[in-house]
């Protein structure tokens, strides 16, 4: 089976138990997560040959991250060893009207200080059909931006499908810098994934008559956003996740897929949130799975939204659900009744 390669940073996640606030609980739970790693785990969970590429220090924490990925059947053979530290993020989960909070401690991580020579894309892309990255990775450093450009150029030379989740992070770079770097990378992207704000923050393309904070999303506005992205960069698909935030605990969740000719909107799910971190990544993993395995555009969209809906009920960054569970929800079984 040919493989799907994802490239980015995996971090150590430290979080108080349940919904406790920072320092209210003296013990933090330690897990791992990161945008492209989350996608790789989803794809491996669905039975595909998924590989994750990064750079990690050869120390107990770096080795623990590799073991965790391996435990979920992700190919780790192209992970580069080196550097001094694994990035960390601290998560305080919100509830009701109190929002979640994330504090990053990722400066000088092994991947942020990686060199272009660390990655042999000829070898990495052997027997590869799909490559995925996010806008987080080129934001880490000028080096990672250059590495991402090397990767997408190498992918296109080999007719490998490229997908990218824009994933704008204001704590990593400015909108101006993001627009400059992502504008170069997007020329090589076939499938663009974004949320309600990414296109505006990175490229200044906003959905008309939408109020994200107020929970009002205009479908016509997002059709126009997707068309502008596709027209500007030549993407075959543009997917936009649509989150209506009622509170930190309850959202409505849906998405749109534009295929260059028309836009379609998914079923909308009411979601009571257990853990929303990785929700966008689980959508990306679901969409890649659907398109990669030959689903129709509508089927791929509904699979991705259902997969992400289920992720909101799973603790941790990784979406630990099966294809069968996703298909059952996409088919309309959202009762949550006990399965015996």
Tab-separated table of C-alpha atoms in Angstrom:
chain	number	residue	atom	x	y	z
A	1	UNK	CA	0.000	0.000	0.000
A	2	UNK	CA	1.351	3.423	-0.933
A	3	UNK	CA	1.685	5.909	1.898
A	4	UNK	CA	0.435	9.286	3.031
A	5	UNK	CA	3.157	11.493	4.514
A	6	UNK	CA	2.546	14.279	7.018
A	7	UNK	CA	5.233	16.714	8.183
A	8	UNK	CA	5.297	18.952	11.248
A	9	UNK	CA	5.853	19.203	14.984
A	10	UNK	CA	4.682	16.839	17.698
A	11	UNK	CA	4.584	18.354	21.176
A	12	UNK	CA	4.252	17.223	24.743
A	13	UNK	CA	0.831	18.251	26.054
A	14	UNK	CA	0.527	19.001	29.777
A	15	UNK	CA	-2.963	19.568	31.175
A	16	UNK	CA	-4.724	19.589	34.553
A	17	UNK	CA	-7.238	16.795	35.012
A	18	UNK	CA	-10.772	17.423	33.817
A	19	UNK	CA	-11.755	21.072	33.833
A	20	UNK	CA	-9.440	22.248	36.608
A	21	UNK	CA	-7.553	25.483	36.082
A	22	UNK	CA	-3.778	25.856	35.892
A	23	UNK	CA	-2.227	25.317	39.334
A	24	UNK	CA	-5.551	24.293	40.830
A	25	UNK	CA	-4.282	20.740	40.333
A	26	UNK	CA	-0.655	19.922	41.274
A	27	UNK	CA	-0.466	17.054	38.765
A	28	UNK	CA	-0.630	17.518	34.993
A	29	UNK	CA	-1.521	14.750	32.570
A	30	UNK	CA	1.134	14.231	29.900
A	31	UNK	CA	0.173	13.219	26.350
A	32	UNK	CA	1.409	14.069	22.867
A	33	UNK	CA	-0.159	15.942	19.990
A	34	UNK	CA	0.370	18.280	17.064
A	35	UNK	CA	-1.478	19.133	13.862
A	36	UNK	CA	0.163	16.837	11.334
A	37	UNK	CA	0.799	14.062	13.861
A	38	UNK	CA	-2.906	14.119	14.710
A	39	UNK	CA	-3.764	13.666	11.032
A	40	UNK	CA	-1.307	10.781	10.694
A	41	UNK	CA	-2.852	8.995	13.686
A	42	UNK	CA	-6.355	9.422	12.242
A	43	UNK	CA	-5.294	7.956	8.904
A	44	UNK	CA	-3.445	5.041	10.500
A	45	UNK	CA	-6.495	4.425	12.674
A	46	UNK	CA	-8.581	4.139	9.491
A	47	UNK	CA	-6.223	1.467	8.166
A	48	UNK	CA	-4.145	3.563	5.758
A	49	UNK	CA	-0.347	3.598	5.521
A	50	UNK	CA	0.431	6.919	7.235
A	51	UNK	CA	3.920	8.250	7.941
A	52	UNK	CA	4.853	11.203	10.137
A	53	UNK	CA	8.044	13.181	9.506
A	54	UNK	CA	9.651	15.524	12.020
A	55	UNK	CA	12.861	16.038	14.008
A	56	UNK	CA	13.023	14.944	17.633
A	57	UNK	CA	15.838	14.838	20.184
A	58	UNK	CA	17.315	11.457	21.012
A	59	UNK	CA	16.323	11.683	24.667
A	60	UNK	CA	13.631	9.992	26.782
A	61	UNK	CA	10.893	12.491	25.836
A	62	UNK	CA	11.693	12.358	22.128
A	63	UNK	CA	11.765	8.582	22.218
A	64	UNK	CA	8.461	8.515	24.127
A	65	UNK	CA	6.848	10.591	21.350
A	66	UNK	CA	8.091	8.140	18.727
A	67	UNK	CA	6.801	5.182	20.746
A	68	UNK	CA	3.387	6.823	21.084
A	69	UNK	CA	3.143	7.318	17.329
A	70	UNK	CA	4.288	3.757	16.719
A	71	UNK	CA	1.658	2.520	19.164
A	72	UNK	CA	-0.980	3.996	16.844
A	73	UNK	CA	0.580	2.258	13.802
A	74	UNK	CA	2.120	5.422	12.331
A	75	UNK	CA	5.271	4.914	10.230
A	76	UNK	CA	8.095	6.732	12.074
A	77	UNK	CA	10.980	5.514	9.930
A	78	UNK	CA	11.742	8.967	8.481
A	79	UNK	CA	11.809	10.885	11.773
A	80	UNK	CA	15.149	12.659	12.081
A	81	UNK	CA	17.010	12.390	15.388
A	82	UNK	CA	18.681	15.513	16.758
A	83	UNK	CA	18.149	18.807	18.526
A	84	UNK	CA	17.778	19.486	22.217
A	85	UNK	CA	14.127	19.644	23.146
A	86	UNK	CA	10.547	18.670	22.428
A	87	UNK	CA	8.084	21.551	22.270
A	88	UNK	CA	5.506	21.742	25.072
A	89	UNK	CA	2.032	23.165	25.282
A	90	UNK	CA	-0.084	23.602	28.382
A	91	UNK	CA	-3.850	23.233	28.046
A	92	UNK	CA	-6.555	24.428	30.413
A	93	UNK	CA	-9.891	23.145	29.126
A	94	UNK	CA	-12.723	25.652	29.256
A	95	UNK	CA	-16.296	25.031	30.272
A	96	UNK	CA	-19.541	26.916	29.741
A	97	UNK	CA	-18.635	30.615	29.341
A	98	UNK	CA	-14.973	30.136	30.377
A	99	UNK	CA	-12.821	29.602	27.283
A	100	UNK	CA	-10.001	27.105	26.977
A	101	UNK	CA	-6.469	28.464	27.268
A	102	UNK	CA	-3.255	27.283	25.644
A	103	UNK	CA	0.248	28.359	26.672
A	104	UNK	CA	3.111	27.398	24.338
A	105	UNK	CA	6.684	26.579	25.312
A	106	UNK	CA	8.008	25.512	21.937
A	107	UNK	CA	10.839	27.939	21.137
A	108	UNK	CA	14.085	26.227	20.058
A	109	UNK	CA	12.414	22.840	19.649
A	110	UNK	CA	14.247	20.282	17.533
A	111	UNK	CA	11.977	20.762	14.520
A	112	UNK	CA	12.051	24.569	14.763
A	113	UNK	CA	15.850	24.453	14.528
A	114	UNK	CA	15.977	21.744	11.859
A	115	UNK	CA	18.033	22.293	8.714
A	116	UNK	CA	16.946	21.721	5.132
A	117	UNK	CA	19.652	19.045	4.816
A	118	UNK	CA	17.943	16.995	7.556
A	119	UNK	CA	15.239	15.778	5.184
A	120	UNK	CA	15.841	13.754	2.031
A	121	UNK	CA	12.522	14.174	0.243
A	122	UNK	CA	13.542	11.749	-2.499
A	123	UNK	CA	13.723	9.016	0.120
A	124	UNK	CA	10.794	10.244	2.235
A	125	UNK	CA	8.458	10.374	-0.774
A	126	UNK	CA	9.295	6.878	-1.996
A	127	UNK	CA	5.937	5.114	-2.691
A	128	UNK	CA	3.964	8.179	-1.571
A	129	UNK	CA	0.648	9.368	-3.013
A	130	UNK	CA	-0.314	12.195	-0.643
A	131	UNK	CA	1.535	14.833	1.397
A	132	UNK	CA	-0.027	16.919	4.180
A	133	UNK	CA	1.240	19.854	6.230
A	134	UNK	CA	-0.266	22.816	8.066
A	135	UNK	CA	0.413	26.531	8.310
A	136	UNK	CA	1.790	25.940	11.810
A	137	UNK	CA	4.970	24.269	10.550
A	138	UNK	CA	6.324	27.064	8.305
A	139	UNK	CA	5.476	29.511	11.092
A	140	UNK	CA	7.965	27.873	13.478
A	141	UNK	CA	11.079	29.360	11.841
A	142	UNK	CA	12.501	30.555	8.546
A	143	UNK	CA	14.166	27.147	8.273
A	144	UNK	CA	10.907	25.213	8.566
A	145	UNK	CA	9.323	27.527	6.002
A	146	UNK	CA	12.140	26.674	3.583
A	147	UNK	CA	11.822	22.954	4.391
A	148	UNK	CA	8.090	23.063	3.649
A	149	UNK	CA	8.796	24.734	0.303
A	150	UNK	CA	11.343	22.011	-0.516
A	151	UNK	CA	8.753	19.387	0.381
A	152	UNK	CA	5.874	20.724	-1.713
A	153	UNK	CA	8.145	21.264	-4.718
A	154	UNK	CA	9.423	17.688	-4.436
A	155	UNK	CA	5.863	16.418	-4.056
A	156	UNK	CA	4.666	18.188	-7.190
A	157	UNK	CA	7.612	16.829	-9.192
A	158	UNK	CA	6.333	13.346	-8.288
A	159	UNK	CA	2.630	14.083	-8.923
A	160	UNK	CA	1.881	13.628	-5.226
A	161	UNK	CA	-1.374	15.220	-4.035
A	162	UNK	CA	-0.657	18.010	-1.531
A	163	UNK	CA	-3.050	19.148	1.189
A	164	UNK	CA	-2.606	22.012	3.627
A	165	UNK	CA	-4.580	23.218	6.633
A	166	UNK	CA	-3.938	26.966	6.871
A	167	UNK	CA	-4.105	26.873	10.702
A	168	UNK	CA	-3.122	30.496	11.386
A	169	UNK	CA	-1.516	30.982	14.825
A	170	UNK	CA	-1.101	34.628	15.847
A	171	UNK	CA	1.388	33.684	18.561
A	172	UNK	CA	3.783	32.286	15.942
A	173	UNK	CA	3.743	34.959	13.228
A	174	UNK	CA	1.975	38.027	11.885
A	175	UNK	CA	-0.701	38.012	9.229
A	176	UNK	CA	1.698	39.801	6.885
A	177	UNK	CA	4.423	37.169	7.272
A	178	UNK	CA	1.887	34.353	7.047
A	179	UNK	CA	0.466	35.759	3.817
A	180	UNK	CA	3.937	36.055	2.293
A	181	UNK	CA	5.096	32.538	3.189
A	182	UNK	CA	1.795	30.716	2.667
A	183	UNK	CA	1.302	32.528	-0.638
A	184	UNK	CA	4.410	30.746	-1.926
A	185	UNK	CA	3.426	27.364	-0.535
A	186	UNK	CA	-0.199	27.443	-1.651
A	187	UNK	CA	0.832	27.406	-5.325
A	188	UNK	CA	1.596	23.707	-4.820
A	189	UNK	CA	-1.525	22.806	-2.804
A	190	UNK	CA	-4.334	20.696	-4.267
A	191	UNK	CA	-6.582	20.521	-1.183
A	192	UNK	CA	-6.815	23.588	1.060
A	193	UNK	CA	-8.449	23.308	4.486
A	194	UNK	CA	-9.336	26.324	6.601
A	195	UNK	CA	-11.666	27.483	9.351
A	196	UNK	CA	-13.877	30.566	9.491
A	197	UNK	CA	-10.954	32.908	10.250
A	198	UNK	CA	-7.877	31.455	8.534
A	199	UNK	CA	-8.468	32.847	5.044
A	200	UNK	CA	-9.046	36.320	6.461
A	201	UNK	CA	-6.045	36.286	8.812
A	202	UNK	CA	-3.629	34.882	6.223
A	203	UNK	CA	-4.862	36.251	2.884
A	204	UNK	CA	-7.341	38.984	3.805
A	205	UNK	CA	-10.256	37.030	2.304
A	206	UNK	CA	-13.244	37.432	4.622
A	207	UNK	CA	-16.722	35.953	4.501
A	208	UNK	CA	-19.256	38.740	4.037
A	209	UNK	CA	-22.042	39.211	6.607
A	210	UNK	CA	-20.600	36.698	9.095
A	211	UNK	CA	-20.130	37.363	12.805
A	212	UNK	CA	-18.015	34.512	14.204
A	213	UNK	CA	-18.088	35.713	17.806
A	214	UNK	CA	-21.834	36.222	17.597
A	215	UNK	CA	-22.440	32.820	16.030
A	216	UNK	CA	-23.728	34.038	12.652
A	217	UNK	CA	-22.128	32.329	9.630
A	218	UNK	CA	-23.149	33.331	6.120
A	219	UNK	CA	-23.042	30.411	3.674
A	220	UNK	CA	-22.874	32.654	0.604
A	221	UNK	CA	-19.900	34.453	2.125
A	222	UNK	CA	-17.988	31.200	2.569
A	223	UNK	CA	-18.763	30.090	-0.962
A	224	UNK	CA	-17.072	33.277	-2.110
A	225	UNK	CA	-14.083	32.734	0.227
A	226	UNK	CA	-13.549	29.225	-1.162
A	227	UNK	CA	-13.856	30.382	-4.760
A	228	UNK	CA	-11.341	33.173	-4.192
A	229	UNK	CA	-8.842	30.741	-2.652
A	230	UNK	CA	-9.309	28.250	-5.490
A	231	UNK	CA	-9.040	30.926	-8.171
A	232	UNK	CA	-5.955	32.540	-6.634
A	233	UNK	CA	-3.964	29.366	-6.030
A	234	UNK	CA	-5.461	26.761	-8.357
A	235	UNK	CA	-6.622	24.400	-5.602
A	236	UNK	CA	-8.801	21.490	-6.703
A	237	UNK	CA	-10.678	21.548	-3.395
A	238	UNK	CA	-11.213	24.093	-0.646
A	239	UNK	CA	-12.794	22.915	2.600
A	240	UNK	CA	-13.909	25.292	5.343
A	241	UNK	CA	-14.974	24.086	8.773
A	242	UNK	CA	-17.892	26.020	10.266
A	243	UNK	CA	-18.021	26.232	14.030
A	244	UNK	CA	-20.859	28.087	15.743
A	245	UNK	CA	-19.757	28.605	19.341
A	246	UNK	CA	-22.628	28.675	21.780
A	247	UNK	CA	-20.188	28.332	24.676
A	248	UNK	CA	-16.923	26.553	25.473
A	249	UNK	CA	-18.989	23.442	26.209
A	250	UNK	CA	-21.464	23.461	23.329
A	251	UNK	CA	-20.909	24.157	19.636
A	252	UNK	CA	-22.628	23.507	16.347
A	253	UNK	CA	-20.261	21.889	13.867
A	254	UNK	CA	-20.412	21.647	10.084
A	255	UNK	CA	-18.268	22.254	7.001
A	256	UNK	CA	-18.308	23.250	3.366
A	257	UNK	CA	-16.462	21.713	0.408
A	258	UNK	CA	-15.840	23.578	-2.849
A	259	UNK	CA	-14.660	21.516	-5.831
A	260	UNK	CA	-13.934	24.284	-8.304
A	261	UNK	CA	-17.459	24.305	-9.686
A	262	UNK	CA	-19.886	24.198	-6.793
A	263	UNK	CA	-19.987	24.329	-3.004
A	264	UNK	CA	-21.758	21.847	-0.767
A	265	UNK	CA	-22.555	22.099	2.926
A	266	UNK	CA	-22.590	19.199	5.354
A	267	UNK	CA	-25.086	18.209	7.956
A	268	UNK	CA	-24.680	20.325	11.122
A	269	UNK	CA	-24.070	18.542	14.442
A	270	UNK	CA	-24.798	19.844	17.927
A	271	UNK	CA	-21.666	18.970	19.917
A	272	UNK	CA	-21.222	18.815	23.690
A	273	UNK	CA	-17.462	19.123	24.002
A	274	UNK	CA	-15.212	16.819	25.985
A	275	UNK	CA	-11.973	17.984	24.301
A	276	UNK	CA	-11.939	20.169	21.193
A	277	UNK	CA	-8.166	20.241	20.628
A	278	UNK	CA	-7.448	18.388	17.398
A	279	UNK	CA	-10.965	18.914	16.067
A	280	UNK	CA	-9.749	20.585	12.889
A	281	UNK	CA	-7.034	17.965	12.416
A	282	UNK	CA	-9.598	15.175	12.700
A	283	UNK	CA	-11.631	16.899	9.976
A	284	UNK	CA	-8.518	17.040	7.797
A	285	UNK	CA	-7.773	13.384	8.420
A	286	UNK	CA	-11.347	12.443	7.589
A	287	UNK	CA	-11.375	14.493	4.391
A	288	UNK	CA	-8.078	13.022	3.225
A	289	UNK	CA	-9.379	9.516	3.959
A	290	UNK	CA	-12.575	10.142	2.009
A	291	UNK	CA	-10.913	11.642	-1.057
A	292	UNK	CA	-8.015	9.157	-0.988
A	293	UNK	CA	-10.292	6.115	-0.867
A	294	UNK	CA	-12.504	7.276	-3.738
A	295	UNK	CA	-15.580	8.541	-1.908
A	296	UNK	CA	-17.744	11.052	-3.732
A	297	UNK	CA	-17.226	14.692	-2.751
A	298	UNK	CA	-20.416	14.610	-0.683
A	299	UNK	CA	-19.448	11.356	1.044
A	300	UNK	CA	-15.940	12.630	1.815
A	301	UNK	CA	-17.324	15.839	3.302
A	302	UNK	CA	-19.870	14.055	5.483
A	303	UNK	CA	-17.255	11.523	6.618
A	304	UNK	CA	-14.858	14.330	7.610
A	305	UNK	CA	-17.492	16.263	9.567
A	306	UNK	CA	-18.728	13.142	11.352
A	307	UNK	CA	-15.159	12.141	12.225
A	308	UNK	CA	-14.481	15.563	13.677
A	309	UNK	CA	-17.774	15.586	15.553
A	310	UNK	CA	-16.701	12.360	17.268
A	311	UNK	CA	-13.242	13.760	18.043
A	312	UNK	CA	-14.827	16.414	20.238
A	313	UNK	CA	-15.896	13.564	22.538
A	314	UNK	CA	-12.394	12.040	22.856
A	315	UNK	CA	-9.780	13.150	25.405
A	316	UNK	CA	-6.389	14.090	23.978
A	317	UNK	CA	-5.257	15.350	20.578
A	318	UNK	CA	-5.710	12.070	18.711
A	319	UNK	CA	-9.025	11.003	17.174
A	320	UNK	CA	-9.358	7.420	18.398
A	321	UNK	CA	-12.414	6.346	16.417
A	322	UNK	CA	-12.948	3.726	13.721
A	323	UNK	CA	-14.188	4.002	10.154
A	324	UNK	CA	-17.293	2.066	11.200
A	325	UNK	CA	-18.090	4.538	13.991
A	326	UNK	CA	-17.697	7.486	11.639
A	327	UNK	CA	-19.844	5.902	8.940
A	328	UNK	CA	-22.566	5.099	11.471
A	329	UNK	CA	-22.743	8.718	12.598
A	330	UNK	CA	-22.616	10.019	9.018
A	331	UNK	CA	-25.519	7.707	8.215
A	332	UNK	CA	-27.610	9.331	10.924
A	333	UNK	CA	-27.013	7.271	14.087
A	334	UNK	CA	-26.210	10.064	16.523
A	335	UNK	CA	-28.273	8.782	19.412
A	336	UNK	CA	-25.305	7.877	21.574
A	337	UNK	CA	-27.123	4.765	22.791
A	338	UNK	CA	-25.061	2.049	24.453
A	339	UNK	CA	-23.672	-0.434	21.920
A	340	UNK	CA	-24.040	-4.021	23.133
